[in-house]
PDB file of C-alpha atoms in Angstrom:
ATOM      1  CA  GLN S   3     -16.398 -13.362  17.604  1.00 92.00           C
ATOM      2  CA  GLU S   4     -17.888  -9.979  17.657  1.00 94.00           C
ATOM      3  CA  LEU S   5     -16.916  -9.348  13.997  1.00 95.00           C
ATOM      4  CA  LYS S   6     -18.327 -13.010  12.825  1.00 94.00           C
ATOM      5  CA  THR S   7     -21.394 -12.406  14.677  1.00 96.00           C
ATOM      6  CA  LYS S   8     -21.839  -8.941  12.760  1.00 96.00           C
ATOM      7  CA  TYR S   9     -20.731 -10.439   9.491  1.00 96.00           C
ATOM      8  CA  PRO S  10     -21.241 -13.816   9.201  1.00 94.00           C
ATOM      9  CA  ASN S  11     -20.126 -13.889   5.640  1.00 91.00           C
ATOM     10  CA  TRP S  12     -16.687 -13.085   6.562  1.00 94.00           C
ATOM     11  CA  ASN S  13     -13.866 -15.747   6.624  1.00 91.00           C
ATOM     12  CA  PHE S  14     -11.031 -15.722   8.700  1.00 94.00           C
ATOM     13  CA  THR S  15      -7.706 -17.748   8.391  1.00 92.00           C
ATOM     14  CA  ILE S  16      -5.169 -18.196  10.988  1.00 94.00           C
ATOM     15  CA  PHE S  17      -1.675 -17.784   9.536  1.00 95.00           C
ATOM     16  CA  TYR S  18       0.734 -19.558  12.169  1.00 95.00           C
ATOM     17  CA  THR S  19       4.040 -17.724  11.270  1.00 95.00           C
ATOM     18  CA  GLY S  20       6.025 -19.906  13.896  1.00 95.00           C
ATOM     19  CA  LEU S  21       8.120 -16.763  14.602  1.00 97.00           C
ATOM     20  CA  ASP S  22       8.925 -15.440  17.936  1.00 97.00           C
ATOM     21  CA  TRP S  23       7.671 -12.162  18.934  1.00 97.00           C
ATOM     22  CA  ASN S  24      10.548 -10.628  20.165  1.00 96.00           C
ATOM     23  CA  GLU S  25      13.018 -11.638  17.278  1.00 96.00           C
ATOM     24  CA  VAL S  26      10.592 -10.280  15.134  1.00 96.00           C
ATOM     25  CA  ILE S  27      10.446  -6.828  16.624  1.00 96.00           C
ATOM     26  CA  LYS S  28      14.239  -6.826  16.909  1.00 95.00           C
ATOM     27  CA  ASN S  29      14.380  -7.404  13.173  1.00 94.00           C
ATOM     28  CA  GLU S  30      11.793  -4.687  12.486  1.00 93.00           C
ATOM     29  CA  THR S  31      13.654  -2.265  14.303  1.00 93.00           C
ATOM     30  CA  VAL S  32      17.301  -2.200  16.185  1.00 92.00           C
ATOM     31  CA  ALA S  33      18.631  -5.029  13.472  1.00 92.00           C
ATOM     32  CA  TYR S  34      17.989  -2.568  10.719  1.00 93.00           C
ATOM     33  CA  HIS S  35      17.499   0.960  11.733  1.00 95.00           C
ATOM     34  CA  GLY S  36      15.254   2.725   9.038  1.00 92.00           C
ATOM     35  CA  ARG S  37      13.205  -0.497   8.094  1.00 93.00           C
ATOM     36  CA  SER S  38      10.258   0.726   9.762  1.00 94.00           C
ATOM     37  CA  LEU S  39       9.668   4.626   9.437  1.00 95.00           C
ATOM     38  CA  ILE S  40       7.175   7.040  11.293  1.00 95.00           C
ATOM     39  CA  SER S  41       6.039  10.530  10.593  1.00 95.00           C
ATOM     40  CA  ALA S  42       8.307  13.040  11.866  1.00 94.00           C
ATOM     41  CA  ASN S  43       5.047  14.815  13.350  1.00 94.00           C
ATOM     42  CA  LYS S  44       4.653  12.368  16.033  1.00 94.00           C
ATOM     43  CA  SER S  45       6.183  13.066  19.581  1.00 93.00           C
ATOM     44  CA  SER S  46       9.592  12.049  20.450  1.00 91.00           C
ATOM     45  CA  PHE S  47       7.997   8.751  22.182  1.00 91.00           C
ATOM     46  CA  TRP S  48       7.382   7.292  18.573  1.00 96.00           C
ATOM     47  CA  PHE S  49      11.042   7.822  17.545  1.00 96.00           C
ATOM     48  CA  CYS S  50      13.910   5.104  17.945  1.00 96.00           C
ATOM     49  CA  THR S  51      16.183   6.106  20.948  1.00 94.00           C
ATOM     50  CA  THR S  52      19.380   5.222  18.636  1.00 95.00           C
ATOM     51  CA  CYS S  53      18.352   7.169  15.590  1.00 95.00           C
ATOM     52  CA  GLY S  54      16.850   9.973  17.596  1.00 93.00           C
ATOM     53  CA  ASN S  55      15.887  12.898  15.068  1.00 91.00           C
ATOM     54  CA  LYS S  56      17.746  11.495  12.314  1.00 94.00           C
ATOM     55  CA  ALA S  57      15.716  12.348   9.076  1.00 92.00           C
ATOM     56  CA  TYR S  58      15.056   9.257   6.801  1.00 91.00           C
ATOM     57  CA  ASP S  59      13.746   9.121   3.324  1.00 84.00           C
ATOM     58  CA  ASN S  60      12.513  12.937   1.978  1.00 80.00           C
ATOM     59  CA  GLY S  61      13.175  14.063   5.476  1.00 86.00           C
ATOM     60  CA  SER S  62       9.736  14.166   6.798  1.00 90.00           C
ATOM     61  CA  TRP S  63      10.069  10.521   8.567  1.00 94.00           C
ATOM     62  CA  LYS S  64      12.011   9.122  11.667  1.00 96.00           C
ATOM     63  CA  CYS S  65      12.961   5.784  12.663  1.00 96.00           C
ATOM     64  CA  ALA S  66      10.227   4.038  14.512  1.00 96.00           C
ATOM     65  CA  SER S  67      10.861   2.867  18.303  1.00 96.00           C
ATOM     66  CA  GLU S  68      10.445  -0.230  19.292  1.00 96.00           C
ATOM     67  CA  ALA S  69       7.055   0.337  21.212  1.00 96.00           C
ATOM     68  CA  ALA S  70       5.792   2.016  18.046  1.00 96.00           C
ATOM     69  CA  VAL S  71       6.532  -0.974  15.603  1.00 97.00           C
ATOM     70  CA  ALA S  72       5.315  -3.495  18.317  1.00 97.00           C
ATOM     71  CA  TYR S  73       1.989  -1.513  18.505  1.00 97.00           C
ATOM     72  CA  TYR S  74       1.548  -1.288  14.844  1.00 97.00           C
ATOM     73  CA  MET S  75       2.679  -5.151  14.352  1.00 96.00           C
ATOM     74  CA  ASP S  76       0.367  -6.634  16.721  1.00 97.00           C
ATOM     75  CA  PRO S  77      -3.078  -8.015  14.885  1.00 96.00           C
ATOM     76  CA  ARG S  78      -4.762  -7.991  17.890  1.00 95.00           C
ATOM     77  CA  ASN S  79      -4.926  -3.821  17.843  1.00 96.00           C
ATOM     78  CA  TRP S  80      -6.807  -3.912  14.712  1.00 96.00           C
ATOM     79  CA  ILE S  81      -9.106  -6.843  14.822  1.00 95.00           C
ATOM     80  CA  ASN S  82     -11.966  -4.364  14.527  1.00 95.00           C
ATOM     81  CA  GLU S  83     -14.526  -3.040  11.911  1.00 93.00           C
ATOM     82  CA  ASP S  84     -12.454   0.090  11.069  1.00 92.00           C
ATOM     83  CA  TYR S  85      -8.994  -1.639  10.616  1.00 95.00           C
ATOM     84  CA  ILE S  86      -9.425  -5.368   9.712  1.00 96.00           C
ATOM     85  CA  PHE S  87      -9.198  -4.698   6.286  1.00 95.00           C
ATOM     86  CA  GLN S  88      -4.991  -4.442   6.333  1.00 96.00           C
ATOM     87  CA  PHE S  89      -5.650  -8.470   6.876  1.00 97.00           C
ATOM     88  CA  GLU S  90      -7.812  -8.793   3.637  1.00 94.00           C
ATOM     89  CA  ASP S  91      -6.679 -11.259   0.993  1.00 92.00           C
ATOM     90  CA  LEU S  92      -5.698  -8.985  -1.990  1.00 91.00           C
ATOM     91  CA  SER S  93      -6.629 -11.483  -4.737  1.00 89.00           C
ATOM     92  CA  TYR S  94      -9.034 -10.353  -7.214  1.00 92.00           C
ATOM     93  CA  ASN S  95     -12.472 -11.334  -6.242  1.00 87.00           C
ATOM     94  CA  GLY S  96     -15.222 -10.253  -9.284  1.00 88.00           C
ATOM     95  CA  THR S  97     -18.317 -10.998  -7.072  1.00 85.00           C
ATOM     96  CA  ILE S  98     -17.806  -7.940  -5.054  1.00 84.00           C
ATOM     97  CA  GLN S  99     -15.191  -5.709  -6.568  1.00 89.00           C
ATOM     98  CA  ASN S 100     -16.198  -3.334  -9.148  1.00 90.00           C
ATOM     99  CA  ILE S 101     -15.536  -0.095 -10.605  1.00 94.00           C
ATOM    100  CA  ASP S 102     -18.083   1.722  -8.538  1.00 90.00           C
ATOM    101  CA  GLY S 103     -16.022   0.700  -5.409  1.00 88.00           C
ATOM    102  CA  VAL S 104     -12.924   2.125  -7.133  1.00 92.00           C
ATOM    103  CA  LYS S 105     -14.738   5.361  -7.702  1.00 93.00           C
ATOM    104  CA  GLN S 106     -15.556   5.583  -3.984  1.00 88.00           C
ATOM    105  CA  ILE S 107     -11.783   5.299  -3.023  1.00 88.00           C
ATOM    106  CA  LEU S 108     -10.646   8.074  -5.764  1.00 92.00           C
ATOM    107  CA  GLN S 109     -13.789  10.467  -4.605  1.00 91.00           C
ATOM    108  CA  GLY S 110     -12.662  13.780  -3.763  1.00 92.00           C
ATOM    109  CA  THR S 111      -8.785  13.535  -5.310  1.00 94.00           C
ATOM    110  CA  TRP S 112      -7.631  14.610  -8.410  1.00 97.00           C
ATOM    111  CA  MET S 113      -7.916  11.212 -10.006  1.00 97.00           C
ATOM    112  CA  SER S 114     -11.983  11.499  -9.709  1.00 94.00           C
ATOM    113  CA  GLY S 115     -12.599  12.651 -13.421  1.00 93.00           C
ATOM    114  CA  GLU S 116     -13.837  11.044 -16.470  1.00 96.00           C
ATOM    115  CA  THR S 117     -10.887  11.499 -18.598  1.00 97.00           C
ATOM    116  CA  ILE S 118      -7.299  11.347 -17.909  1.00 98.00           C
ATOM    117  CA  THR S 119      -4.982  14.264 -18.964  1.00 97.00           C
ATOM    118  CA  TYR S 120      -1.054  13.905 -19.228  1.00 98.00           C
ATOM    119  CA  THR S 121       2.044  15.234 -20.589  1.00 98.00           C
ATOM    120  CA  ASP S 122       4.108  13.032 -23.342  1.00 98.00           C
ATOM    121  CA  VAL S 123       7.281  12.713 -23.526  1.00 98.00           C
ATOM    122  CA  ASN S 124       7.491  15.861 -26.031  1.00 97.00           C
ATOM    123  CA  GLY S 125       6.014  18.001 -23.436  1.00 97.00           C
ATOM    124  CA  THR S 126       2.584  17.844 -25.173  1.00 98.00           C
ATOM    125  CA  VAL S 127      -0.859  17.598 -23.323  1.00 98.00           C
ATOM    126  CA  GLN S 128      -2.371  14.482 -24.397  1.00 98.00           C
ATOM    127  CA  THR S 129      -5.809  12.888 -23.301  1.00 98.00           C
ATOM    128  CA  ILE S 130      -6.885   9.099 -22.551  1.00 98.00           C
ATOM    129  CA  GLU S 131     -10.851   8.788 -23.065  1.00 98.00           C
ATOM    130  CA  LYS S 132     -10.841   6.618 -19.756  1.00 97.00           C
ATOM    131  CA  SER S 133     -11.163   7.378 -16.301  1.00 98.00           C
ATOM    132  CA  TYR S 134      -8.494   6.553 -13.617  1.00 98.00           C
ATOM    133  CA  ALA S 135     -11.221   4.197 -12.073  1.00 97.00           C
ATOM    134  CA  GLN S 136     -11.484   2.124 -15.406  1.00 98.00           C
ATOM    135  CA  VAL S 137      -7.753   2.274 -15.935  1.00 98.00           C
ATOM    136  CA  ILE S 138      -7.533   0.872 -12.449  1.00 97.00           C
ATOM    137  CA  MET S 139     -10.105  -1.626 -12.688  1.00 97.00           C
ATOM    138  CA  GLU S 140      -8.844  -2.969 -15.788  1.00 97.00           C
ATOM    139  CA  SER S 141      -5.293  -3.281 -14.542  1.00 98.00           C
ATOM    140  CA  ALA S 142      -6.209  -4.951 -11.464  1.00 96.00           C
ATOM    141  CA  LYS S 143      -8.369  -7.625 -13.339  1.00 96.00           C
ATOM    142  CA  SER S 144      -5.631  -8.269 -15.634  1.00 96.00           C
ATOM    143  CA  ALA S 145      -2.857  -8.730 -12.780  1.00 96.00           C
ATOM    144  CA  GLY S 146      -5.616 -10.780 -10.958  1.00 94.00           C
ATOM    145  CA  ILE S 147      -5.213  -8.376  -7.840  1.00 93.00           C
ATOM    146  CA  SER S 148      -7.578  -6.576  -5.807  1.00 91.00           C
ATOM    147  CA  PRO S 149      -8.929  -2.985  -7.688  1.00 93.00           C
ATOM    148  CA  TYR S 150      -9.635  -1.504  -4.070  1.00 90.00           C
ATOM    149  CA  HIS S 151      -6.105  -2.537  -3.051  1.00 87.00           C
ATOM    150  CA  LEU S 152      -4.598  -1.022  -6.099  1.00 93.00           C
ATOM    151  CA  ALA S 153      -6.760   2.313  -5.879  1.00 92.00           C
ATOM    152  CA  ALA S 154      -5.887   2.761  -2.234  1.00 86.00           C
ATOM    153  CA  ARG S 155      -2.141   2.290  -2.815  1.00 88.00           C
ATOM    154  CA  ILE S 156      -2.450   4.824  -5.488  1.00 94.00           C
ATOM    155  CA  ARG S 157      -4.100   7.101  -3.498  1.00 90.00           C
ATOM    156  CA  GLN S 158      -1.561   6.740  -0.567  1.00 84.00           C
ATOM    157  CA  GLU S 159       1.603   7.052  -2.987  1.00 91.00           C
ATOM    158  CA  GLN S 160       0.315  10.055  -5.000  1.00 94.00           C
ATOM    159  CA  GLY S 161      -1.916  11.935  -2.747  1.00 90.00           C
ATOM    160  CA  ILE S 162      -5.518  13.692  -2.754  1.00 90.00           C
ATOM    161  CA  ASN S 163      -5.045  17.217  -4.057  1.00 94.00           C
ATOM    162  CA  SER S 164      -2.539  16.787  -6.871  1.00 94.00           C
ATOM    163  CA  ALA S 165      -0.070  14.313  -8.480  1.00 95.00           C
ATOM    164  CA  SER S 166       3.082  14.006  -6.729  1.00 95.00           C
ATOM    165  CA  SER S 167       6.303  14.377  -8.780  1.00 96.00           C
ATOM    166  CA  THR S 168       6.632  10.964  -9.735  1.00 97.00           C
ATOM    167  CA  GLY S 169       2.834  11.110 -11.121  1.00 97.00           C
ATOM    168  CA  SER S 170       2.977  14.427 -12.732  1.00 97.00           C
ATOM    169  CA  GLY S 171       4.861  13.754 -15.834  1.00 97.00           C
ATOM    170  CA  THR S 172       6.383  17.045 -15.522  1.00 97.00           C
ATOM    171  CA  TYR S 173       9.626  16.497 -13.425  1.00 97.00           C
ATOM    172  CA  THR S 174      12.583  17.772 -15.079  1.00 96.00           C
ATOM    173  CA  GLY S 175      14.918  15.670 -17.032  1.00 97.00           C
ATOM    174  CA  TYR S 176      11.784  13.093 -16.705  1.00 98.00           C
ATOM    175  CA  VAL S 177       9.116  14.800 -18.888  1.00 98.00           C
ATOM    176  CA  GLY S 178       6.524  12.079 -19.725  1.00 98.00           C
ATOM    177  CA  TYR S 179       7.310   9.336 -17.358  1.00 98.00           C
ATOM    178  CA  TYR S 180       4.991   7.946 -14.570  1.00 98.00           C
ATOM    179  CA  ASN S 181       5.428   5.807 -11.540  1.00 98.00           C
ATOM    180  CA  PHE S 182       1.835   5.871  -9.887  1.00 97.00           C
ATOM    181  CA  LEU S 183       2.996   3.149  -7.359  1.00 95.00           C
ATOM    182  CA  ASN S 184       6.737   4.676  -6.488  1.00 95.00           C
ATOM    183  CA  ILE S 185       8.021   1.461  -7.212  1.00 94.00           C
ATOM    184  CA  LYS S 186      11.827   1.639  -6.745  1.00 92.00           C
ATOM    185  CA  ALA S 187      11.541   5.119  -5.165  1.00 90.00           C
ATOM    186  CA  SER S 188      14.177   4.910  -2.306  1.00 83.00           C
ATOM    187  CA  GLY S 189      17.288   6.593  -1.272  1.00 82.00           C
ATOM    188  CA  ASN S 190      18.338   9.876   0.727  1.00 79.00           C
ATOM    189  CA  GLY S 191      16.789  12.931  -0.265  1.00 82.00           C
ATOM    190  CA  ASN S 192      13.632  14.001  -1.943  1.00 87.00           C
ATOM    191  CA  ALA S 193      15.381  14.334  -5.473  1.00 92.00           C
ATOM    192  CA  THR S 194      17.129  10.994  -5.337  1.00 92.00           C
ATOM    193  CA  ILE S 195      13.819   9.230  -4.429  1.00 91.00           C
ATOM    194  CA  ILE S 196      12.123  10.954  -7.147  1.00 95.00           C
ATOM    195  CA  LYS S 197      14.786  10.135  -9.799  1.00 96.00           C
ATOM    196  CA  ASN S 198      14.886   6.614  -8.699  1.00 96.00           C
ATOM    197  CA  ALA S 199      11.367   6.063  -9.300  1.00 96.00           C
ATOM    198  CA  LEU S 200      11.165   7.852 -12.600  1.00 98.00           C
ATOM    199  CA  ASN S 201      14.527   6.163 -13.916  1.00 97.00           C
ATOM    200  CA  HIS S 202      12.298   2.927 -13.101  1.00 97.00           C
ATOM    201  CA  ALA S 203       9.560   4.196 -15.033  1.00 98.00           C
ATOM    202  CA  LYS S 204      11.845   5.014 -17.950  1.00 98.00           C
ATOM    203  CA  THR S 205      13.392   1.794 -18.181  1.00 97.00           C
ATOM    204  CA  LYS S 206       9.879   0.008 -18.091  1.00 97.00           C
ATOM    205  CA  GLY S 207       8.358   2.310 -20.944  1.00 98.00           C
ATOM    206  CA  TRP S 208       5.549   3.836 -18.734  1.00 98.00           C
ATOM    207  CA  THR S 209       5.228   6.700 -20.889  1.00 98.00           C
ATOM    208  CA  ASP S 210       1.316   7.583 -19.732  1.00 98.00           C
ATOM    209  CA  PRO S 211      -0.692   7.229 -16.458  1.00 98.00           C
ATOM    210  CA  GLU S 212      -2.239   3.778 -17.813  1.00 98.00           C
ATOM    211  CA  LYS S 213       1.063   2.195 -18.584  1.00 98.00           C
ATOM    212  CA  SER S 214       2.124   3.030 -15.092  1.00 98.00           C
ATOM    213  CA  ILE S 215      -0.791   1.788 -13.528  1.00 98.00           C
ATOM    214  CA  LEU S 216      -1.044  -1.709 -15.270  1.00 98.00           C
ATOM    215  CA  GLY S 217       2.801  -2.210 -14.797  1.00 97.00           C
ATOM    216  CA  GLY S 218       2.595  -1.319 -11.193  1.00 96.00           C
ATOM    217  CA  ALA S 219      -0.529  -3.837 -10.921  1.00 96.00           C
ATOM    218  CA  GLN S 220       1.746  -6.424 -12.691  1.00 97.00           C
ATOM    219  CA  PHE S 221       4.640  -5.639 -10.218  1.00 94.00           C
ATOM    220  CA  ILE S 222       2.373  -6.026  -6.927  1.00 91.00           C
ATOM    221  CA  ALA S 223       0.986  -9.314  -8.470  1.00 94.00           C
ATOM    222  CA  GLN S 224       4.448 -10.876  -9.034  1.00 92.00           C
ATOM    223  CA  GLU S 225       6.780  -9.588  -6.430  1.00 89.00           C
ATOM    224  CA  TYR S 226       4.217  -9.477  -3.467  1.00 88.00           C
ATOM    225  CA  ILE S 227       0.714 -11.252  -3.695  1.00 89.00           C
ATOM    226  CA  GLY S 228       2.478 -14.161  -5.543  1.00 86.00           C
ATOM    227  CA  ARG S 229       5.297 -14.413  -2.927  1.00 88.00           C
ATOM    228  CA  GLY S 230       2.898 -15.033  -0.183  1.00 88.00           C
ATOM    229  CA  GLN S 231       2.581 -11.300   0.832  1.00 92.00           C
ATOM    230  CA  SER S 232      -1.350 -11.227  -0.018  1.00 92.00           C
ATOM    231  CA  THR S 233      -2.410  -8.773   2.442  1.00 95.00           C
ATOM    232  CA  LEU S 234      -1.531  -4.932   3.321  1.00 93.00           C
ATOM    233  CA  TYR S 235       0.026  -6.280   6.693  1.00 96.00           C
ATOM    234  CA  LEU S 236       2.246  -8.821   5.079  1.00 96.00           C
ATOM    235  CA  GLN S 237       3.658  -6.326   2.739  1.00 92.00           C
ATOM    236  CA  LYS S 238       4.508  -3.881   5.451  1.00 95.00           C
ATOM    237  CA  PHE S 239       5.766  -6.742   7.848  1.00 95.00           C
ATOM    238  CA  ASP S 240       7.328  -9.497   5.918  1.00 94.00           C
ATOM    239  CA  VAL S 241       6.829 -12.454   8.314  1.00 95.00           C
ATOM    240  CA  ASP S 242       5.889 -14.859   5.639  1.00 93.00           C
ATOM    241  CA  ASN S 243       8.656 -17.437   4.992  1.00 90.00           C
ATOM    242  CA  SER S 244       7.204 -19.238   2.276  1.00 83.00           C
ATOM    243  CA  GLU S 245       9.876 -17.546  -0.072  1.00 80.00           C
ATOM    244  CA  GLY S 246      12.494 -18.496   2.231  1.00 84.00           C
ATOM    245  CA  SER S 247      13.219 -14.954   3.563  1.00 87.00           C
ATOM    246  CA  LEU S 248      12.154 -12.783   6.007  1.00 93.00           C
ATOM    247  CA  TYR S 249      11.867  -8.986   7.355  1.00 92.00           C
ATOM    248  CA  TYR S 250      13.528  -7.200   4.190  1.00 89.00           C
ATOM    249  CA  HIS S 251      10.962  -7.772   1.360  1.00 89.00           C
ATOM    250  CA  GLN S 252       8.644  -4.813   2.467  1.00 90.00           C
ATOM    251  CA  TYR S 253       6.450  -2.739   0.170  1.00 83.00           C
ATOM    252  CA  MET S 254       6.728   0.342   2.207  1.00 89.00           C
ATOM    253  CA  GLN S 255       8.595   1.574   5.380  1.00 92.00           C
ATOM    254  CA  ASN S 256       5.577   3.684   7.000  1.00 94.00           C
ATOM    255  CA  ILE S 257       4.410   1.647   9.672  1.00 95.00           C
ATOM    256  CA  GLU S 258       1.171   3.252   9.332  1.00 95.00           C
ATOM    257  CA  ALA S 259       0.535   2.780   5.759  1.00 93.00           C
ATOM    258  CA  ALA S 260      -1.142  -0.783   5.871  1.00 94.00           C
ATOM    259  CA  LYS S 261      -3.794   0.908   8.760  1.00 95.00           C
ATOM    260  CA  SER S 262      -4.531   3.647   6.161  1.00 93.00           C
ATOM    261  CA  GLU S 263      -4.947   1.846   3.103  1.00 89.00           C
ATOM    262  CA  GLY S 264      -7.164  -0.965   4.664  1.00 91.00           C
ATOM    263  CA  ASN S 265      -9.403   1.934   6.098  1.00 92.00           C
ATOM    264  CA  SER S 266      -9.554   3.494   2.770  1.00 88.00           C
ATOM    265  CA  VAL S 267     -10.736   0.028   1.305  1.00 87.00           C
ATOM    266  CA  LYS S 268     -13.227  -0.471   4.221  1.00 92.00           C
ATOM    267  CA  LEU S 269     -14.834   2.710   3.455  1.00 90.00           C
ATOM    268  CA  SER S 270     -15.557   1.656  -0.301  1.00 84.00           C
ATOM    269  CA  TYR S 271     -17.114  -1.464   0.777  1.00 86.00           C
ATOM    270  CA  GLN S 272     -19.242   0.466   3.543  1.00 90.00           C
ATOM    271  CA  ASN S 273     -20.445   3.143   1.218  1.00 86.00           C
ATOM    272  CA  MET S 274     -21.488   0.672  -1.443  1.00 81.00           C
ATOM    273  CA  GLY S 275     -23.206  -1.602   0.935  1.00 86.00           C
ATOM    274  CA  LEU S 276     -21.082  -4.431   0.620  1.00 83.00           C
ATOM    275  CA  LEU S 277     -19.641  -4.899   4.263  1.00 90.00           C
ATOM    276  CA  SER S 278     -21.672  -8.005   4.567  1.00 89.00           C
ATOM    277  CA  SER S 279     -20.165  -9.658   1.538  1.00 85.00           C
ATOM    278  CA  SER S 280     -18.089 -12.539   1.633  1.00 84.00           C
ATOM    279  CA  ILE S 281     -14.665 -11.165   2.376  1.00 90.00           C
ATOM    280  CA  ASN S 282     -11.306 -13.062   3.331  1.00 91.00           C
ATOM    281  CA  PHE S 283      -9.425 -12.230   5.890  1.00 95.00           C
ATOM    282  CA  VAL S 284      -5.693 -13.646   6.983  1.00 95.00           C
ATOM    283  CA  ILE S 285      -4.548 -12.871  10.622  1.00 96.00           C
ATOM    284  CA  PRO S 286      -1.048 -13.637  11.421  1.00 96.00           C
ATOM    285  CA  VAL S 287      -0.101 -15.136  14.777  1.00 95.00           C
TER     286      VAL S 287
END
């Protein structure tokens, strides 16, 4: 009610999952250890008591405890101005989403320039006469998804100061291949994760950043938003049963990702003075 009073143009849809809370937490934790991960920098209270200090993914993640998952899964903890955007409908909305907002999300990162320099499959440096913001905007519009979501996801996956191994185009054995959204990046150990992501890029022919971003946008549209997982929250916590399955179909294991990506989008709207626009939110119960 406080949010609705402050932002009367915001629209809230209640999504009744029909699921039992305790059963959901069980399926997100002990039913499949490693489904939900938390940064190894946290204290031991955040870690699953069964897995303890067992390292997951690239070694910097631990299996999250039931209490940690419950904290991040409970929508009531995030119905506030800073973190509500993990519930934003991620469909394309041309009336409020524009390239300036994408630039805001990329500001201060290695992707904030006016052109894109990359290494091709021959090891030669090439230039695309477009900015990352322009490529993201065009790709999102083509796929029918939010460009702010796409920009925030790439920022989350690739980092702020420099491209990761999946976005540099210079990884040994995979020179000239790019996977900006880390699609299919899974496995035990950093090298395996990177190779799985770049193998996928190779099969898709993602030989420059633009091809990778467009392909990634189409993947998100088809495999997540088109399957009922139309918010950041639902992409992490698969509690939508419209496709006949639950829990396993998640974009990320990091239980904090939806919160942090949503906050990046919120700051973009805020910096452009668009927070009072008509924005749609889907809140699961």
